[in-house]
């Protein structure tokens, strides 16, 4: 076996001028040269007329046979998987694929390879799940393509071959400067060796690329600007070795991109497994080999740094390599194995299955306790309303209350909402791996199975058995360390403390009490359900959000779309946060309907009370309908003194249009382009947004006419032109209609351009539009469904901003805080004139419950000063979003005011090319960081910011800080 490159020598010294000479003399190629980074070789990209190549001047350590093997492997991969991008060797003028050239008195091997187009992932901080999956796929394809490749040059000793990993890490660890780090490398290497020893003989061996890392996969950019790996370069580490080494190397390279979520690598592992089905032994050793790869990287990186301190491609990655090593090491091998098995849909490891079987035979831990009350601490618990989940001591208090008449227990595997944290970037540790029990004092506790007592102290003990290590804390032990117990032997009794019970099937593994959503699948294998010990089913119900989504797809209209490709399941909201069923809390930046916040107890109580008393319709005489109408009139501008109550924004707009048509005796209506007003026949008719209906403009009825979208950022008139331009244009449309003998019944627009992402209308715009409409006897409708009701902070109504008074105001959304409620507010004269079409009746519009909901929302907005809050927090949010523009050119504009804003993303601030794909990808990334935000606008390139009006300054800062991070680190 060759022993190359173990004694690493520095890269050959070759200047650009020398490289140019080599390219010309050996290959007859001339062109611009650019040096590419390399640990050991000198590589130059050479651009000739229409052709790109890579001139590779190999380290003298390489044997010719090794280079021949690499060439043959590239040709082999191209044959086996022609669609996979990989370099190919090009013949020199003398016909050879490997030439040589004398440099500084030494003959060095020279090759010219084709250049694989695309970019590597180098320098990208964050890698999205789809990108990680692509990386795993490229690694898997390369590995599959090499499965039947053979060459005598494959058998060599190279430092990156993980079969030599222990030897290399041990040999080179002396170069590590920091003694603590040096110790970690040695310790990790020994742990790896101990773990993999039993499996090495069973590991498949073949030719592997050995270096399919973020640096060595390349691909095109997708629409969102992310590199999507499609090819692999650099066959320099080609070797015959364990096949799984290929995947271990790939996984390790991902870790520094996702230091807070090591299991993001599962996307790569799944993709690799789909190409190369992993064996049992391979799954067992994968994580240890990831750690070993990390150890080898840092040991050789430090070694190389000593030899070649001026080489930036050695020095720069070193800290990342340490990060990979420490992230890999932070995951226990057994946890990784259980998690990978789960992700690949494989059964439990045999030893874990045996332990679970032993556990199912266990006896009762408290034989004298007949019944245990089971406490629900999940996000759907009835006992965690009104923010109770946030109170310190809630778990203990609820458990004590549940145990009032005996004993009570929490559930295993439950994602406890009490463990959730708001505005947290990291996934919270919410999944209970054990249970907490409240027992009557002195309740006897017995061994549920035979075992040996370990580490007993005043309040805890461990019992080692064939089922695993049972840990009890919060009891009064009656046995000593080393005691050998039979099943049913007494081990202690309950004291005053809460008893915590947890079992780990891995005898030596330290376990946390709670796991994150990402690690829960693995940890609950290692710390299984303990139901047999209690004679009761204490396992939390399984929550399969994906299966539920399938049910939705099968029975609910699919065009009633959902946010996110793989949505989290959300069953709980509290104020400005949403909580998913994994008990992750998200800052909710989009729910303007929940204006006073989610789960408001005052609203819930009021609706509950009214529902128990009476819910009927407005043909009956009850107080709430009068009270709500009075309150709305009091909020409306003088003259608008009459209210119609309906169930939604669409209904309100529909009714307003109908009123206008009846009252004026005309049919035609002027609306602005790119607007959304609702789904009913009439409200849809004036909806011109192509985002919702790409055929909108072709399919509008003949009575609908359009003015330009008054968008001074990207519309027909911009900047200084906008003020005059739009005002003149809308007046011309309205005047033109009248001149053609069809004067408009109504002009309808939002007073802040909501569908464009909260774009403020140019000053004087509605003044001009309303004047033109009224000139010809038409009515003016302000659609305040989104922007009214105090959200703008500095005014209650959007039309105040424009200094106009409409003839009709339509409202909904915030009005019922999600309860279906809408209204038209108009003048008595207009309302009465509508009676030409008889009376008006809506069965649930204005019902007692609806009216009480509407009144309570108004009370809360007033009592909690939510409009003022929208002004303060909105101003702050706006200022901070604006400040991001200096460092992030992707932000083209910040629209809106108060808590109605849009952050518009553009690829170019001059062309305003919308960054649509980026916007969606950023929203996905923001969700990972604990924020719900969604694209809006005609081009879906605006981040819509219209959170519950109780958003706090800290929430606004959290949002902006995370947006800043995402824009900096990528998506
Ligand atoms: N008008 C505007 C401005 C809206 O934004 C909407 C809803 N997005 C509607 C009307 C329709 O309201 P609803 O969905 O309650 O029918």
Tab-separated table of N, CA, C and O in Angstrom, residues 98-189:
chain	number	residue	atom	x	y	z
A	98	UNK	N	-1.919	12.643	-18.096
A	98	UNK	CA	-1.083	13.181	-17.009
A	98	UNK	C	0.267	13.556	-17.609
A	98	UNK	O	0.959	12.702	-18.163
A	99	UNK	N	0.612	14.836	-17.532
A	99	UNK	CA	1.924	15.280	-18.028
A	99	UNK	C	2.781	15.638	-16.827
A	99	UNK	O	2.357	15.476	-15.685
A	100	UNK	N	3.943	16.166	-17.109
A	100	UNK	CA	4.746	16.647	-15.988
A	100	UNK	C	5.540	17.860	-16.441
A	100	UNK	O	5.688	18.130	-17.641
A	101	UNK	N	6.021	18.599	-15.467
A	101	UNK	CA	6.732	19.836	-15.768
A	101	UNK	C	7.727	20.071	-14.643
A	101	UNK	O	7.438	19.779	-13.477
A	102	UNK	N	8.873	20.591	-15.040
A	102	UNK	CA	9.879	20.799	-14.004
A	102	UNK	C	9.710	22.188	-13.393
A	102	UNK	O	9.697	23.190	-14.086
A	103	UNK	N	9.527	22.205	-12.096
A	103	UNK	CA	9.398	23.483	-11.386
A	103	UNK	C	10.376	23.461	-10.230
A	103	UNK	O	10.357	22.528	-9.407
A	104	UNK	N	11.249	24.482	-10.182
A	104	UNK	CA	12.275	24.568	-9.129
A	104	UNK	C	13.048	23.264	-9.005
A	104	UNK	O	13.214	22.708	-7.907
A	105	UNK	N	13.420	22.718	-10.141
A	105	UNK	CA	14.253	21.524	-10.137
A	105	UNK	C	13.514	20.247	-9.821
A	105	UNK	O	14.101	19.188	-9.646
A	106	UNK	N	12.173	20.336	-9.763
A	106	UNK	CA	11.427	19.136	-9.425
A	106	UNK	C	10.364	18.894	-10.491
A	106	UNK	O	9.713	19.843	-10.938
A	107	UNK	N	10.209	17.639	-10.912
A	107	UNK	CA	9.180	17.328	-11.924
A	107	UNK	C	7.864	17.093	-11.226
A	107	UNK	O	7.755	16.222	-10.360
A	108	UNK	N	6.866	17.892	-11.569
A	108	UNK	CA	5.568	17.741	-10.900
A	108	UNK	C	4.518	17.285	-11.910
A	108	UNK	O	4.540	17.699	-13.074
A	109	UNK	N	3.594	16.406	-11.454
A	109	UNK	CA	2.553	15.930	-12.367
A	109	UNK	C	1.532	17.046	-12.656
A	109	UNK	O	1.146	17.773	-11.745
A	110	UNK	N	1.145	17.134	-13.913
A	110	UNK	CA	0.236	18.204	-14.336
A	110	UNK	C	-0.957	17.589	-15.063
A	110	UNK	O	-0.796	16.710	-15.904
A	111	UNK	N	-2.142	18.099	-14.718
A	111	UNK	CA	-3.335	17.680	-15.464
A	111	UNK	C	-4.194	18.898	-15.795
A	111	UNK	O	-4.153	19.904	-15.088
A	112	UNK	N	-4.953	18.746	-16.856
A	112	UNK	CA	-5.953	19.767	-17.172
A	112	UNK	C	-7.310	19.071	-17.142
A	112	UNK	O	-7.517	18.076	-17.843
A	113	UNK	N	-8.207	19.591	-16.286
A	113	UNK	CA	-9.545	18.993	-16.169
A	113	UNK	C	-10.584	19.975	-16.683
A	113	UNK	O	-10.363	21.191	-16.654
A	114	UNK	N	-11.717	19.418	-17.092
A	114	UNK	CA	-12.813	20.330	-17.458
A	114	UNK	C	-13.307	21.002	-16.178
A	114	UNK	O	-13.226	20.444	-15.088
A	115	UNK	N	-13.814	22.199	-16.357
A	115	UNK	CA	-14.331	22.963	-15.211
A	115	UNK	C	-15.817	22.679	-15.083
A	115	UNK	O	-16.557	22.777	-16.054
A	116	UNK	N	-16.253	22.279	-13.900
A	116	UNK	CA	-17.681	22.011	-13.706
A	116	UNK	C	-18.347	23.326	-13.314
A	116	UNK	O	-18.013	23.921	-12.290
A	117	UNK	N	-19.263	23.762	-14.171
A	117	UNK	CA	-19.912	25.048	-13.923
A	117	UNK	C	-20.770	24.990	-12.664
A	117	UNK	O	-21.314	23.940	-12.320
A	118	UNK	N	-20.880	26.094	-12.044
A	118	UNK	CA	-21.694	26.179	-10.829
A	118	UNK	C	-20.865	26.732	-9.694
A	118	UNK	O	-19.662	26.955	-9.839
A	119	UNK	N	-21.536	26.956	-8.589
A	119	UNK	CA	-20.828	27.500	-7.422
A	119	UNK	C	-20.790	26.476	-6.309
A	119	UNK	O	-21.716	25.681	-6.171
A	120	UNK	N	-19.739	26.514	-5.500
A	120	UNK	CA	-19.740	25.657	-4.312
A	120	UNK	C	-20.543	26.318	-3.189
A	120	UNK	O	-21.010	27.447	-3.345
A	121	UNK	N	-20.686	25.621	-2.095
A	121	UNK	CA	-21.413	26.183	-0.959
A	121	UNK	C	-20.481	26.963	-0.031
A	121	UNK	O	-20.928	27.513	0.978
A	122	UNK	N	-19.212	27.010	-0.397
A	122	UNK	CA	-18.221	27.714	0.410
A	122	UNK	C	-18.686	29.145	0.691
A	122	UNK	O	-19.163	29.831	-0.209
A	123	UNK	N	-18.552	29.556	1.918
A	123	UNK	CA	-18.867	30.944	2.247
A	123	UNK	C	-20.332	31.168	2.562
A	123	UNK	O	-20.709	32.214	3.052
A	124	UNK	N	-21.167	30.187	2.287
A	124	UNK	CA	-22.583	30.332	2.630
A	124	UNK	C	-22.733	29.909	4.085
A	124	UNK	O	-22.400	28.793	4.439
A	125	UNK	N	-23.251	30.801	4.893
A	125	UNK	CA	-23.313	30.447	6.314
A	125	UNK	C	-24.448	29.479	6.592
A	125	UNK	O	-24.249	28.435	7.176
A	126	UNK	N	-25.633	29.849	6.149
A	126	UNK	CA	-26.795	29.010	6.448
A	126	UNK	C	-27.102	28.130	5.245
A	126	UNK	O	-27.037	28.588	4.104
A	127	UNK	N	-27.395	26.883	5.470
A	127	UNK	CA	-27.845	26.008	4.384
A	127	UNK	C	-29.275	25.576	4.676
A	127	UNK	O	-29.567	25.038	5.747
A	128	UNK	N	-30.150	25.805	3.709
A	128	UNK	CA	-31.565	25.447	3.866
A	128	UNK	C	-31.734	23.933	3.735
A	128	UNK	O	-30.893	23.260	3.130
A	129	UNK	N	-32.834	23.396	4.275
A	129	UNK	CA	-33.060	21.950	4.201
A	129	UNK	C	-32.938	21.398	2.786
A	129	UNK	O	-32.319	20.345	2.575
A	130	UNK	N	-33.496	22.118	1.797
A	130	UNK	CA	-33.438	21.580	0.430
A	130	UNK	C	-32.006	21.550	-0.094
A	130	UNK	O	-31.637	20.662	-0.869
A	131	UNK	N	-31.202	22.506	0.338
A	131	UNK	CA	-29.802	22.549	-0.109
A	131	UNK	C	-29.016	21.403	0.533
A	131	UNK	O	-28.215	20.728	-0.119
A	132	UNK	N	-29.297	21.174	1.810
A	132	UNK	CA	-28.628	20.072	2.507
A	132	UNK	C	-29.019	18.743	1.848
A	132	UNK	O	-28.180	17.854	1.654
A	133	UNK	N	-30.281	18.629	1.473
A	133	UNK	CA	-30.725	17.403	0.801
A	133	UNK	C	-30.007	17.244	-0.542
A	133	UNK	O	-29.573	16.145	-0.906
A	134	UNK	N	-29.833	18.343	-1.262
A	134	UNK	CA	-29.108	18.275	-2.536
A	134	UNK	C	-27.671	17.803	-2.321
A	134	UNK	O	-27.132	17.018	-3.110
A	135	UNK	N	-27.065	18.319	-1.268
A	135	UNK	CA	-25.681	17.936	-0.968
A	135	UNK	C	-25.602	16.430	-0.705
A	135	UNK	O	-24.725	15.726	-1.225
A	136	UNK	N	-26.553	15.924	0.085
A	136	UNK	CA	-26.593	14.488	0.360
A	136	UNK	C	-26.857	13.690	-0.898
A	136	UNK	O	-26.299	12.600	-1.099
A	137	UNK	N	-27.677	14.247	-1.766
A	137	UNK	CA	-28.007	13.549	-3.009
A	137	UNK	C	-26.775	13.446	-3.913
A	137	UNK	O	-26.498	12.388	-4.474
A	138	UNK	N	-26.035	14.548	-4.035
A	138	UNK	CA	-24.830	14.521	-4.880
A	138	UNK	C	-23.815	13.520	-4.310
A	138	UNK	O	-23.218	12.721	-5.045
A	139	UNK	N	-23.669	13.532	-2.984
A	139	UNK	CA	-22.741	12.579	-2.360
A	139	UNK	C	-23.204	11.150	-2.629
A	139	UNK	O	-22.396	10.266	-2.958
A	140	UNK	N	-24.511	10.922	-2.495
A	140	UNK	CA	-25.047	9.572	-2.710
A	140	UNK	C	-24.889	9.122	-4.156
A	140	UNK	O	-24.538	7.976	-4.437
A	141	UNK	N	-25.122	10.052	-5.086
A	141	UNK	CA	-24.977	9.686	-6.508
A	141	UNK	C	-23.532	9.361	-6.830
A	141	UNK	O	-23.248	8.420	-7.579
A	142	UNK	N	-22.626	10.156	-6.283
A	142	UNK	CA	-21.206	9.905	-6.549
A	142	UNK	C	-20.813	8.539	-6.008
A	142	UNK	O	-20.132	7.746	-6.670
A	143	UNK	N	-21.278	8.271	-4.805
A	143	UNK	CA	-20.947	7.003	-4.159
A	143	UNK	C	-21.541	5.840	-4.956
A	143	UNK	O	-20.879	4.818	-5.192
A	144	UNK	N	-22.798	6.004	-5.400
A	144	UNK	CA	-23.442	4.938	-6.177
A	144	UNK	C	-22.712	4.728	-7.505
A	144	UNK	O	-22.509	3.593	-7.952
A	145	UNK	N	-22.280	5.829	-8.125
A	145	UNK	CA	-21.601	5.714	-9.422
A	145	UNK	C	-20.255	5.010	-9.284
A	145	UNK	O	-19.783	4.361	-10.215
A	146	UNK	N	-19.623	5.137	-8.131
A	146	UNK	CA	-18.303	4.536	-7.940
A	146	UNK	C	-18.383	3.100	-7.407
A	146	UNK	O	-17.350	2.456	-7.201
A	147	UNK	N	-19.623	2.614	-7.185
A	147	UNK	CA	-19.775	1.315	-6.513
A	147	UNK	C	-19.009	0.205	-7.227
A	147	UNK	O	-18.433	-0.666	-6.587
A	148	UNK	N	-18.994	0.244	-8.556
A	148	UNK	CA	-18.332	-0.857	-9.284
A	148	UNK	C	-17.027	-0.384	-9.924
A	148	UNK	O	-16.568	-0.970	-10.895
A	149	UNK	N	-16.455	0.655	-9.388
A	149	UNK	CA	-15.192	1.150	-9.946
A	149	UNK	C	-14.022	0.480	-9.227
A	149	UNK	O	-14.031	0.326	-8.007
A	150	UNK	N	-13.014	0.124	-10.005
A	150	UNK	CA	-11.824	-0.456	-9.371
A	150	UNK	C	-10.590	0.035	-10.103
A	150	UNK	O	-10.640	0.349	-11.304
A	151	UNK	N	-9.501	0.118	-9.373
A	151	UNK	CA	-8.252	0.593	-9.965
A	151	UNK	C	-7.137	0.306	-8.956
A	151	UNK	O	-7.353	0.456	-7.749
A	152	UNK	N	-5.979	-0.087	-9.440
A	152	UNK	CA	-4.899	-0.368	-8.478
A	152	UNK	C	-4.493	0.870	-7.667
A	152	UNK	O	-3.990	0.740	-6.550
A	153	UNK	N	-4.744	2.028	-8.191
A	153	UNK	CA	-4.346	3.252	-7.485
A	153	UNK	C	-5.258	3.606	-6.323
A	153	UNK	O	-5.049	4.626	-5.647
A	154	UNK	N	-6.288	2.783	-6.084
A	154	UNK	CA	-7.216	3.104	-4.986
A	154	UNK	C	-6.665	2.730	-3.620
A	154	UNK	O	-7.120	3.239	-2.607
A	155	UNK	N	-5.705	1.798	-3.639
A	155	UNK	CA	-5.224	1.312	-2.337
A	155	UNK	C	-4.022	2.112	-1.908
A	155	UNK	O	-2.900	1.869	-2.356
A	156	UNK	N	-4.293	3.112	-1.106
A	156	UNK	CA	-3.221	3.976	-0.649
A	156	UNK	C	-3.588	4.473	0.734
A	156	UNK	O	-4.748	4.434	1.141
A	157	UNK	N	-2.576	4.898	1.426
A	157	UNK	CA	-2.848	5.439	2.757
A	157	UNK	C	-2.926	6.949	2.637
A	157	UNK	O	-1.958	7.594	2.278
A	158	UNK	N	-4.106	7.467	2.881
A	158	UNK	CA	-4.241	8.924	2.838
A	158	UNK	C	-4.825	9.396	4.162
A	158	UNK	O	-5.584	8.681	4.808
A	159	UNK	N	-4.467	10.605	4.473
A	159	UNK	CA	-4.871	11.090	5.792
A	159	UNK	C	-6.381	11.221	5.942
A	159	UNK	O	-6.892	11.208	7.048
A	160	UNK	N	-7.107	11.331	4.830
A	160	UNK	CA	-8.546	11.554	4.949
A	160	UNK	C	-9.334	10.251	4.962
A	160	UNK	O	-10.552	10.279	5.098
A	161	UNK	N	-8.649	9.139	4.755
A	161	UNK	CA	-9.344	7.852	4.794
A	161	UNK	C	-9.716	7.564	6.254
A	161	UNK	O	-8.848	7.431	7.112
A	162	UNK	N	-11.021	7.457	6.518
A	162	UNK	CA	-11.436	7.314	7.917
A	162	UNK	C	-10.997	5.979	8.515
A	162	UNK	O	-11.000	5.818	9.726
A	163	UNK	N	-10.599	5.044	7.639
A	163	UNK	CA	-10.046	3.809	8.218
A	163	UNK	C	-8.737	4.102	8.942
A	163	UNK	O	-8.321	3.370	9.817
A	164	UNK	N	-8.111	5.181	8.512
A	164	UNK	CA	-6.864	5.589	9.177
A	164	UNK	C	-7.123	6.704	10.190
A	164	UNK	O	-6.188	7.274	10.751
A	165	UNK	N	-8.395	7.036	10.369
A	165	UNK	CA	-8.729	8.229	11.146
A	165	UNK	C	-8.077	8.258	12.515
A	165	UNK	O	-7.511	9.277	12.929
A	166	UNK	N	-8.184	7.150	13.216
A	166	UNK	CA	-7.644	7.132	14.575
A	166	UNK	C	-6.132	7.362	14.539
A	166	UNK	O	-5.581	8.157	15.311
A	167	UNK	N	-5.473	6.653	13.604
A	167	UNK	CA	-4.009	6.772	13.510
A	167	UNK	C	-3.612	8.215	13.186
A	167	UNK	O	-2.683	8.769	13.789
A	168	UNK	N	-4.334	8.823	12.255
A	168	UNK	CA	-3.978	10.187	11.841
A	168	UNK	C	-4.203	11.162	12.990
A	168	UNK	O	-3.336	11.978	13.324
A	169	UNK	N	-5.397	11.064	13.589
A	169	UNK	CA	-5.706	12.014	14.667
A	169	UNK	C	-4.698	11.857	15.804
A	169	UNK	O	-4.236	12.846	16.385
A	170	UNK	N	-4.342	10.620	16.096
A	170	UNK	CA	-3.388	10.399	17.183
A	170	UNK	C	-2.007	10.923	16.790
A	170	UNK	O	-1.324	11.584	17.580
A	171	UNK	N	-1.615	10.639	15.542
A	171	UNK	CA	-0.276	11.054	15.101
A	171	UNK	C	-0.148	12.578	15.055
A	171	UNK	O	0.909	13.122	15.355
A	172	UNK	N	-1.219	13.245	14.692
A	172	UNK	CA	-1.113	14.693	14.467
A	172	UNK	C	-1.600	15.544	15.634
A	172	UNK	O	-1.442	16.761	15.614
A	173	UNK	N	-2.186	14.922	16.645
A	173	UNK	CA	-2.833	15.744	17.672
A	173	UNK	C	-1.827	16.613	18.422
A	173	UNK	O	-2.192	17.645	18.976
A	174	UNK	N	-0.570	16.197	18.383
A	174	UNK	CA	0.464	16.989	19.059
A	174	UNK	C	0.581	18.401	18.502
A	174	UNK	O	1.074	19.310	19.176
A	175	UNK	N	0.130	18.593	17.255
A	175	UNK	CA	0.222	19.933	16.651
A	175	UNK	C	-0.847	20.878	17.186
A	175	UNK	O	-0.807	22.076	16.923
A	176	UNK	N	-1.831	20.334	17.888
A	176	UNK	CA	-2.912	21.203	18.376
A	176	UNK	C	-2.380	22.042	19.532
A	176	UNK	O	-1.909	21.503	20.538
A	177	UNK	N	-2.468	23.354	19.364
A	177	UNK	CA	-1.807	24.247	20.330
A	177	UNK	C	-2.493	24.233	21.692
A	177	UNK	O	-1.862	24.165	22.712
A	178	UNK	N	-3.826	24.285	21.676
A	178	UNK	CA	-4.560	24.381	22.935
A	178	UNK	C	-4.637	23.000	23.592
A	178	UNK	O	-5.206	22.067	23.028
A	179	UNK	N	-4.078	22.869	24.825
A	179	UNK	CA	-4.030	21.537	25.450
A	179	UNK	C	-5.421	20.948	25.702
A	179	UNK	O	-5.619	19.734	25.614
A	180	UNK	N	-6.379	21.812	25.991
A	180	UNK	CA	-7.718	21.301	26.255
A	180	UNK	C	-8.307	20.686	24.987
A	180	UNK	O	-8.854	19.578	24.994
A	181	UNK	N	-8.128	21.419	23.885
A	181	UNK	CA	-8.635	20.909	22.607
A	181	UNK	C	-7.898	19.633	22.213
A	181	UNK	O	-8.492	18.709	21.669
A	182	UNK	N	-6.618	19.622	22.519
A	182	UNK	CA	-5.823	18.434	22.183
A	182	UNK	C	-6.414	17.215	22.895
A	182	UNK	O	-6.605	16.152	22.312
A	183	UNK	N	-6.731	17.413	24.183
A	183	UNK	CA	-7.322	16.324	24.978
A	183	UNK	C	-8.658	15.882	24.419
A	183	UNK	O	-8.959	14.685	24.351
A	184	UNK	N	-9.451	16.839	23.961
A	184	UNK	CA	-10.776	16.497	23.424
A	184	UNK	C	-10.651	15.601	22.197
A	184	UNK	O	-11.417	14.661	22.013
A	185	UNK	N	-9.658	15.910	21.370
A	185	UNK	CA	-9.482	15.130	20.141
A	185	UNK	C	-9.105	13.695	20.487
A	185	UNK	O	-9.651	12.738	19.922
A	186	UNK	N	-8.206	13.559	21.425
A	186	UNK	CA	-7.789	12.203	21.806
A	186	UNK	C	-8.957	11.424	22.413
A	186	UNK	O	-9.182	10.258	22.085
A	187	UNK	N	-9.686	12.096	23.274
A	187	UNK	CA	-10.797	11.439	23.955
A	187	UNK	C	-11.861	11.021	22.941
A	187	UNK	O	-12.350	9.887	22.959
A	188	UNK	N	-12.194	11.935	22.043
A	188	UNK	CA	-13.223	11.640	21.041
A	188	UNK	C	-12.792	10.466	20.172
A	188	UNK	O	-13.583	9.569	19.872
A	189	UNK	N	-11.525	10.463	19.786
A	189	UNK	CA	-11.028	9.402	18.918
A	189	UNK	C	-11.154	8.046	19.611
A	189	UNK	O	-11.566	7.056	18.997
